[in-house]
Amino acid sequence: MSKLSKEIKEVTSSRVACDGGTGGHPRIWLQIPDAQGWVECPYCDCKYVLKNNVQKGA
């Protein structure tokens, strides 16, 4: 099975939940590291990028 192209979502919180959307997988919570500014879901490879000027953990 081939993977679809990675989805990139811009978020306003450093803590995000991912459930795979239409692909579906167990809901997991991801923490965006301050130094990196992004995190990738280990199940679906969706990339969550933290917008500039947001409150951490909001």
PDB file of C-alpha atoms in Angstrom, residues 12-58:
ATOM      1  CA  THR A  12      -2.297  27.445  17.039  1.00  0.00           C
ATOM      2  CA  SER A  13      -1.520  25.107  19.943  1.00  0.00           C
ATOM      3  CA  SER A  14       1.675  23.209  20.707  1.00  0.00           C
ATOM      4  CA  ARG A  15      -0.438  20.189  21.742  1.00  0.00           C
ATOM      5  CA  VAL A  16      -2.512  18.593  18.973  1.00  0.00           C
ATOM      6  CA  ALA A  17      -4.657  15.489  18.539  1.00  0.00           C
ATOM      7  CA  CYS A  18      -4.495  13.364  15.396  1.00  0.00           C
ATOM      8  CA  ASP A  19      -6.903  10.566  14.462  1.00  0.00           C
ATOM      9  CA  GLY A  20      -5.928  10.137  10.825  1.00  0.00           C
ATOM     10  CA  GLY A  21      -9.006  11.868   9.424  1.00  0.00           C
ATOM     11  CA  THR A  22     -10.525   9.757   6.666  1.00  0.00           C
ATOM     12  CA  GLY A  23      -7.583   7.313   6.809  1.00  0.00           C
ATOM     13  CA  GLY A  24      -8.352   6.635  10.446  1.00  0.00           C
ATOM     14  CA  HIS A  25      -6.097   5.468  13.248  1.00  0.00           C
ATOM     15  CA  PRO A  26      -6.295   5.650  17.050  1.00  0.00           C
ATOM     16  CA  ARG A  27      -6.446   9.236  18.337  1.00  0.00           C
ATOM     17  CA  ILE A  28      -3.087  10.281  19.719  1.00  0.00           C
ATOM     18  CA  TRP A  29      -1.846  13.508  21.268  1.00  0.00           C
ATOM     19  CA  LEU A  30       1.320  15.079  19.906  1.00  0.00           C
ATOM     20  CA  GLN A  31       3.489  17.786  21.465  1.00  0.00           C
ATOM     21  CA  ILE A  32       5.240  20.244  19.153  1.00  0.00           C
ATOM     22  CA  PRO A  33       8.777  20.874  20.437  1.00  0.00           C
ATOM     23  CA  ASP A  34       9.506  24.594  20.960  1.00  0.00           C
ATOM     24  CA  ALA A  35      12.864  24.434  19.176  1.00  0.00           C
ATOM     25  CA  GLN A  36      11.517  22.523  16.170  1.00  0.00           C
ATOM     26  CA  GLY A  37       8.141  24.194  15.615  1.00  0.00           C
ATOM     27  CA  TRP A  38       6.522  21.114  14.066  1.00  0.00           C
ATOM     28  CA  VAL A  39       5.699  17.461  14.721  1.00  0.00           C
ATOM     29  CA  GLU A  40       4.749  14.539  12.491  1.00  0.00           C
ATOM     30  CA  CYS A  41       2.153  11.895  13.301  1.00  0.00           C
ATOM     31  CA  PRO A  42       3.832   8.465  13.448  1.00  0.00           C
ATOM     32  CA  TYR A  43       0.706   6.795  12.014  1.00  0.00           C
ATOM     33  CA  CYS A  44      -0.340   8.946   9.045  1.00  0.00           C
ATOM     34  CA  ASP A  45       2.682  11.246   8.600  1.00  0.00           C
ATOM     35  CA  CYS A  46       0.495  14.356   8.846  1.00  0.00           C
ATOM     36  CA  LYS A  47       2.744  17.282   9.750  1.00  0.00           C
ATOM     37  CA  TYR A  48       1.516  19.843  12.296  1.00  0.00           C
ATOM     38  CA  VAL A  49       3.264  23.209  12.086  1.00  0.00           C
ATOM     39  CA  LEU A  50       2.917  25.766  14.864  1.00  0.00           C
ATOM     40  CA  LYS A  51       1.879  29.216  13.637  1.00  0.00           C
ATOM     41  CA  ASN A  52       4.002  32.183  14.693  1.00  0.00           C
ATOM     42  CA  ASN A  53       2.814  34.285  17.633  1.00  0.00           C
ATOM     43  CA  VAL A  54       0.736  31.681  19.470  1.00  0.00           C
ATOM     44  CA  GLN A  55       0.468  30.676  23.100  1.00  0.00           C
ATOM     45  CA  LYS A  56       2.221  27.392  23.859  1.00  0.00           C
ATOM     46  CA  GLY A  57      -0.150  24.681  25.064  1.00  0.00           C
ATOM     47  CA  ALA A  58      -3.225  26.853  24.588  1.00  0.00           C
TER      48      ALA A  58
END
